[in-house]
mmCIF file of C-alpha atoms in Angstrom:
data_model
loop_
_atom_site.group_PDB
_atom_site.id
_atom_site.type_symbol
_atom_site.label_atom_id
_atom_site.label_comp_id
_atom_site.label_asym_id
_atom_site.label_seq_id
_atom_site.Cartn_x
_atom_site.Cartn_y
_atom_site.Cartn_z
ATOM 1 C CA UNK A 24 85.870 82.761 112.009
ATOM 2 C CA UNK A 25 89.270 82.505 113.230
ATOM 3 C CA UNK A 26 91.867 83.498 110.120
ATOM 4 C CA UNK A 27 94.898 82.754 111.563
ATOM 5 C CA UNK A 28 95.592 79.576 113.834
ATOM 6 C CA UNK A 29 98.841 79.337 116.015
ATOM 7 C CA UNK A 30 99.860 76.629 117.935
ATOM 8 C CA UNK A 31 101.059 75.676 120.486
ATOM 9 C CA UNK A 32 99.482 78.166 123.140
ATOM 10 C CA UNK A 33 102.636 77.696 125.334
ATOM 11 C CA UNK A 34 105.852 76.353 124.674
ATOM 12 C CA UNK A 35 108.540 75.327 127.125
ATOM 13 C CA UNK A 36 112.273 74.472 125.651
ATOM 14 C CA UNK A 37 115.490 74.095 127.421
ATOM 15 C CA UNK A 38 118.464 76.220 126.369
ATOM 16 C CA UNK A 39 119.958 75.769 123.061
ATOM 17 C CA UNK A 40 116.834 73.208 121.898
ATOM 18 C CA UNK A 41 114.642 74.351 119.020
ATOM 19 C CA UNK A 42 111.611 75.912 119.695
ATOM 20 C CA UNK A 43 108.888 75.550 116.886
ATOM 21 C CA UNK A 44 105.461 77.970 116.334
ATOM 22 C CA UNK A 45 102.982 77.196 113.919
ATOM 23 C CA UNK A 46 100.730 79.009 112.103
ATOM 24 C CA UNK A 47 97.516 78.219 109.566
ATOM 25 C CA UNK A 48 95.395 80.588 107.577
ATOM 26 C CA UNK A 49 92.386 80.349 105.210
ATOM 27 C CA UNK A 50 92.314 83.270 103.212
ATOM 28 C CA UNK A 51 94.200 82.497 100.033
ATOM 29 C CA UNK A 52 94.652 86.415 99.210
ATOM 30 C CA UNK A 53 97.007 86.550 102.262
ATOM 31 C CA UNK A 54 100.646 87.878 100.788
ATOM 32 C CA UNK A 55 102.152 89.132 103.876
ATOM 33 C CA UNK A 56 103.294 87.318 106.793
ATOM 34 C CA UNK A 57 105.448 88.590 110.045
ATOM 35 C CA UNK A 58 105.855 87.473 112.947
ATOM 36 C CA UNK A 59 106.169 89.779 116.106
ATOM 37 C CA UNK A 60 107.461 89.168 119.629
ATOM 38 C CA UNK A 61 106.317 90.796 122.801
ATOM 39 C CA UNK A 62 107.875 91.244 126.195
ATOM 40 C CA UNK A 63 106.094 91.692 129.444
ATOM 41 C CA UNK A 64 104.341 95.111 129.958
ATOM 42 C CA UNK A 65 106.027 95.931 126.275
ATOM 43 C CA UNK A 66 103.947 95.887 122.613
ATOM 44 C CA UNK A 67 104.711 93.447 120.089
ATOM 45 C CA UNK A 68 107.527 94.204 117.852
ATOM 46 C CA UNK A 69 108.311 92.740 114.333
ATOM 47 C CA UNK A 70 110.880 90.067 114.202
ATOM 48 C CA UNK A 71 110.893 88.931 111.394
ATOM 49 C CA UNK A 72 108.695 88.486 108.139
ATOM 50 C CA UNK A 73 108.076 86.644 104.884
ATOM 51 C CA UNK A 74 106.491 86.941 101.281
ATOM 52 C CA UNK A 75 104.509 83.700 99.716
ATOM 53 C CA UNK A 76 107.234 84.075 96.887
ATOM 54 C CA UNK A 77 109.689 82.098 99.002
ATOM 55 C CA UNK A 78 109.983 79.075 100.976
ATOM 56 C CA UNK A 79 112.221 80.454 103.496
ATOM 57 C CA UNK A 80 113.676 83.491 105.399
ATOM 58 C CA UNK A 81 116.523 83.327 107.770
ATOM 59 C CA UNK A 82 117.735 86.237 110.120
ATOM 60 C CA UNK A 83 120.366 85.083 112.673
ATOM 61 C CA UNK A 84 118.331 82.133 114.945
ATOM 62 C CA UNK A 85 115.119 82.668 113.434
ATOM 63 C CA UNK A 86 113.635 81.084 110.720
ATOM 64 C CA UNK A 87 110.272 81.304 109.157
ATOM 65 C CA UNK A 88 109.486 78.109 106.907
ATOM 66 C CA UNK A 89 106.561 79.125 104.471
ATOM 67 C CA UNK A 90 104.152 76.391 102.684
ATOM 68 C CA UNK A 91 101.987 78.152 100.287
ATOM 69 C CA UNK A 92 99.905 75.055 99.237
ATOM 70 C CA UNK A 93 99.414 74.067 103.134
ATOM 71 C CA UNK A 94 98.382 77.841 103.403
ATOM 72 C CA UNK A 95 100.966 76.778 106.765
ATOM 73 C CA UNK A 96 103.817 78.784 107.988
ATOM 74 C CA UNK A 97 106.420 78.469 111.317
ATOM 75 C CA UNK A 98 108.823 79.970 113.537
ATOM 76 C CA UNK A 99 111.724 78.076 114.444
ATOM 77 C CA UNK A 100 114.044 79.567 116.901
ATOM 78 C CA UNK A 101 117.036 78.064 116.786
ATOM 79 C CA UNK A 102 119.904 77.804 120.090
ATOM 80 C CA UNK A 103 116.982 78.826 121.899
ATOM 81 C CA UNK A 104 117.954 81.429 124.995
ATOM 82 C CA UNK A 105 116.596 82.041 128.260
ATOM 83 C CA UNK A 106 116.153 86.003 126.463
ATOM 84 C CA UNK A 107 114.151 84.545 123.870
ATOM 85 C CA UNK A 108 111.383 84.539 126.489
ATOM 86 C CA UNK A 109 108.298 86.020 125.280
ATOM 87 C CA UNK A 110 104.940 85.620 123.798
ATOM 88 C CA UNK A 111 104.777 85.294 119.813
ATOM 89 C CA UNK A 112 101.922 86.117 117.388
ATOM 90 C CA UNK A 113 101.706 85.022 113.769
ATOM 91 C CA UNK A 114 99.725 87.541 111.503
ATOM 92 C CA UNK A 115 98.615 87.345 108.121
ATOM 93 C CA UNK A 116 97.690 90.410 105.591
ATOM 94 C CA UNK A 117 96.226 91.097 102.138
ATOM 95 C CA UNK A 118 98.405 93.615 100.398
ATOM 96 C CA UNK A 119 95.965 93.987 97.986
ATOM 97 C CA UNK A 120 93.277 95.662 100.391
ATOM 98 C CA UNK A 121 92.298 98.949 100.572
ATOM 99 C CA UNK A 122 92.928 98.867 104.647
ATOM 100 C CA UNK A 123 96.161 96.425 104.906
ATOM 101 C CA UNK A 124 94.825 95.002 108.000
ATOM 102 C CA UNK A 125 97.214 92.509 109.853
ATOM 103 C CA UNK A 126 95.153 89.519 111.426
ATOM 104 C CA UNK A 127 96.981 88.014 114.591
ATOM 105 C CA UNK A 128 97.120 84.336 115.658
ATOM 106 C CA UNK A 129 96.281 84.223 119.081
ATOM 107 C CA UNK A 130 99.807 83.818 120.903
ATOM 108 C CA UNK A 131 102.292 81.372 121.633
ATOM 109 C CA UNK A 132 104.205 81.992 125.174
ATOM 110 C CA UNK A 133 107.782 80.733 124.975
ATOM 111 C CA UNK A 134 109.379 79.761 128.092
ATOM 112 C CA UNK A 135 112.973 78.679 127.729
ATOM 113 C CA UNK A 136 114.511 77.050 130.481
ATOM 114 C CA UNK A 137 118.218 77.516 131.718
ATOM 115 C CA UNK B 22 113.207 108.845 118.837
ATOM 116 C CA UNK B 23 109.376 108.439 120.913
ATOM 117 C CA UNK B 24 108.002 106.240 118.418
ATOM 118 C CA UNK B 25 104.407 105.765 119.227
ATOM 119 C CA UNK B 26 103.565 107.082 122.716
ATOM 120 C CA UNK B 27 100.366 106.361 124.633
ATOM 121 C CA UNK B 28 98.935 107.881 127.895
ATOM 122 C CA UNK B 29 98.105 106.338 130.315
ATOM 123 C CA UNK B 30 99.817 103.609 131.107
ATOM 124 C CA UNK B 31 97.302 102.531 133.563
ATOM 125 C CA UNK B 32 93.723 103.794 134.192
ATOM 126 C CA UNK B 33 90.963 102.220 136.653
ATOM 127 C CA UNK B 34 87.666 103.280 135.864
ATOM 128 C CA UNK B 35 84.036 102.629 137.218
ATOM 129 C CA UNK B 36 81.371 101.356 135.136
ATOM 130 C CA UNK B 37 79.829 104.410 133.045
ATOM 131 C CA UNK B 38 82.754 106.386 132.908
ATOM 132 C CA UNK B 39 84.004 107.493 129.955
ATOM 133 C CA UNK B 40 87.741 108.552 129.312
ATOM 134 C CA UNK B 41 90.212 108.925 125.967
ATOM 135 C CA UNK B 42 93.183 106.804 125.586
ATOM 136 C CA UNK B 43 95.533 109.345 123.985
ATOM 137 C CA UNK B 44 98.056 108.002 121.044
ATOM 138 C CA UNK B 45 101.027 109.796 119.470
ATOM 139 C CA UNK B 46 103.354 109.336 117.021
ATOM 140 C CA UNK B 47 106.259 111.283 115.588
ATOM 141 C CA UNK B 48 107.453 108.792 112.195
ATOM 142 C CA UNK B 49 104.278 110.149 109.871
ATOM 143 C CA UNK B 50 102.979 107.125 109.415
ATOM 144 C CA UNK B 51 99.667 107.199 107.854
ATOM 145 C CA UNK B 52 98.363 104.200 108.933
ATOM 146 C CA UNK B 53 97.430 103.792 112.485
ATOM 147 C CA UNK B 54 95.314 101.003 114.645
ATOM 148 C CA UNK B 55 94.071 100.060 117.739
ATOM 149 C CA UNK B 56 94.134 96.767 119.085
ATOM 150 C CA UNK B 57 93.060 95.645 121.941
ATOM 151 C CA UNK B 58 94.820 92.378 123.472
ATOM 152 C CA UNK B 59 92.669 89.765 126.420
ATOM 153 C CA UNK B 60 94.679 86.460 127.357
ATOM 154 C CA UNK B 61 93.863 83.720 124.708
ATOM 155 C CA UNK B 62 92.893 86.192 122.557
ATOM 156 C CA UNK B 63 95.373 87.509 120.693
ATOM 157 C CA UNK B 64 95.463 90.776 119.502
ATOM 158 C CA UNK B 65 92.193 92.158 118.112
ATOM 159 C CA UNK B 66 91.228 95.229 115.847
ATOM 160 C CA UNK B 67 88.789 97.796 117.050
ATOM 161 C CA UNK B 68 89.610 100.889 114.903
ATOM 162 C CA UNK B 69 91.659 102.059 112.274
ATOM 163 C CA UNK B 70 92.778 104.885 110.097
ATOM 164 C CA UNK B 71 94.639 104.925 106.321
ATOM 165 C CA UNK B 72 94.911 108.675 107.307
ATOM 166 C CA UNK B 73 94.031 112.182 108.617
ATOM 167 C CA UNK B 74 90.184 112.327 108.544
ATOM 168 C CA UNK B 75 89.629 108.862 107.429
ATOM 169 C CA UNK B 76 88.619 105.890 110.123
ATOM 170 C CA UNK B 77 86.710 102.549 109.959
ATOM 171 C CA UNK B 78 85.892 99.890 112.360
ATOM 172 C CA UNK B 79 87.937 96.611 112.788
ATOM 173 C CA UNK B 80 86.941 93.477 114.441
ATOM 174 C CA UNK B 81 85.935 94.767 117.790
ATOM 175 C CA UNK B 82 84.622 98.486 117.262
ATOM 176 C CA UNK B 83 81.581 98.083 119.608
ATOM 177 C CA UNK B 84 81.829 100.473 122.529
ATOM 178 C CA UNK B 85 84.859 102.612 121.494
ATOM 179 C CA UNK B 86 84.809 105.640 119.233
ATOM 180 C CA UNK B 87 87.525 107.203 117.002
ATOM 181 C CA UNK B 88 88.880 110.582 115.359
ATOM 182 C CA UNK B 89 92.133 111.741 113.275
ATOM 183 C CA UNK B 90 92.019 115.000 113.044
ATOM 184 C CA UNK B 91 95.911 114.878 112.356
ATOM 185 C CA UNK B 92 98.366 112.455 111.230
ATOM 186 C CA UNK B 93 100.261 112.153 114.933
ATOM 187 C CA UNK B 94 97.606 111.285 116.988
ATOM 188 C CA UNK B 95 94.507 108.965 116.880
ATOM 189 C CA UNK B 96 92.819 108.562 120.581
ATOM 190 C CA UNK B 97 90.204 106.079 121.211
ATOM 191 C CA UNK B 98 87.455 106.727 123.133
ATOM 192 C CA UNK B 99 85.522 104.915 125.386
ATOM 193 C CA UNK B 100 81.817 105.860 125.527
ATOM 194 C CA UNK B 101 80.768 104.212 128.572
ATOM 195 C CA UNK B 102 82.446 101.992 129.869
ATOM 196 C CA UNK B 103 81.917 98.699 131.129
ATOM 197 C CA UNK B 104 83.729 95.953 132.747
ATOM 198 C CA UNK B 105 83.899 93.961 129.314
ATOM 199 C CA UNK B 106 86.340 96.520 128.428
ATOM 200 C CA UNK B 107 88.586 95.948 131.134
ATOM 201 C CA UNK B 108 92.084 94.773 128.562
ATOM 202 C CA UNK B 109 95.425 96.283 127.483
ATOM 203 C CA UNK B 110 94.906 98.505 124.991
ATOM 204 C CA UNK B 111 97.681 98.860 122.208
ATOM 205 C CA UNK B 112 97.810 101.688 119.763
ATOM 206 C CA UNK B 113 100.648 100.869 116.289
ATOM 207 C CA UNK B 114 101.065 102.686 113.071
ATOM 208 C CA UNK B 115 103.157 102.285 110.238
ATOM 209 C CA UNK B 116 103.190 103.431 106.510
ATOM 210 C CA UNK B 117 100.265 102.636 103.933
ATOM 211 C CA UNK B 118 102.747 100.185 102.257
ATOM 212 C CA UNK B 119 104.176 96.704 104.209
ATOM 213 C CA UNK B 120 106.005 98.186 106.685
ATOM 214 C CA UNK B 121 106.508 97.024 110.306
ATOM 215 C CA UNK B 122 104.045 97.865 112.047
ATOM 216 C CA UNK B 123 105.556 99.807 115.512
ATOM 217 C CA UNK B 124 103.357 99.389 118.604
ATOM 218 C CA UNK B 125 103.212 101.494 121.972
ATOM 219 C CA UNK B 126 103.608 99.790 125.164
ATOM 220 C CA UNK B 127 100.018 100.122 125.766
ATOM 221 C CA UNK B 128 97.041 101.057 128.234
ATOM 222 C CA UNK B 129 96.152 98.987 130.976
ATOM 223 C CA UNK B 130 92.836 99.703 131.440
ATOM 224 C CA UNK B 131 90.393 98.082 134.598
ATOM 225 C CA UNK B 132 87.071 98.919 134.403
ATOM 226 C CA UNK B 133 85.150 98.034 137.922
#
């Protein structure tokens, strides 16, 4: 049973357009919610995250929207840039575990176009 | 400032070899994980620990063993291995509470 679900799988977006990620989860006890970015032959590395006690979280060009009763939350990259190249995974974790295992989606790779 | 630091980088093995994938980290995090990551897969849990002497199996434990014997390292170990295992193999830790999780740049492991 897949926890998290991301889509799309790949994403292509010309310079400066908006690029959009989206991400679903089941488990209702989820609290925690980052997202990460990866480069090739690099590990993933937090970008940006967001508690179900707000809506939104802004940090320069990225943006996660958060909809608790959707159990739905997105990425949106705004002025997208050729750097912003990567692949990007949702995750999702209980805070209120013993373990505070982070579930991944399975990957969204961003292509954006000069 | 290593961060977490895992050896190899790249390993080819035969089928029913076995071999550690070392990781180290120098930020005393308690918590530390493995993950290993296949294309259209995401990134998948095989083992964790919430500290020294304490480990339990994640999503994908079959095949791979664990130990933490201190809080800097935690190498995974492959038993035998076969050419299911062939992925990149990431090793992250952070604190108990919700920190970032920091990742290595990972094993690239090819098992023939």
């Amino acid at each position: 049973q897949q926890q998290v679900k991301q889509s799309p799988q790949s994403l292509i977006v010309q310079k400066g357009g908006i690029s959009i990620i989206n991400c679903a989860y089941e488990n209702t006890a989820f609290d925690y919610f980052p997202w990460y970015q990866q480069f090739p032959g690099k590990g993933p590395a937090l970008l940006i995250a967001i508690r179900p006690d707000v809506s939104e979280k802004k940090e320069g060009r990225f943006t996660i929207s958060f909809n608790k009763s959707a159990k739905q939350f997105s990425l949106h990259i705004m002025d997208s840039q050729p750097g912003d190249s990567a692949t990007y995974f949702c995750a999702a974790q209980n805070s209120g575990g013993s373990n505070y295992k982070l579930t991944f989606g399975k990957g969204t790779l961003l292509t954006v176009n000069p | 400032n290593a961060g977490v630091t895992q050896t190899p980088k790249f390993q080819v093995l035969k089928t029913g070899q076995s071999m550690t994938l070392q990781c180290a980290q120098d930020m005393n995090h308690e918590y530390m994980s493995w993950y290993r990551q296949d294309p259209g897969m995401g990134l998948r849990l095989i083992h964790y620990s919430v500290g020294a002497g304490i480990t339990d199996q994640g999503e994908v434990p079959n095949g791979y063993n664990v130990s933490r014997s201190t809080t800097e390292d935690f190498p995974l170990r492959l038993l035998s291995a076969a050419p299911s295992q062939t992925s990149v193999y990431f090793c992250a830790s952070r604190e108990i509470a919700d920190q970032p999780q920091h990742f290595g740049d990972g094993t690239r492991l090819s098992i023939l």
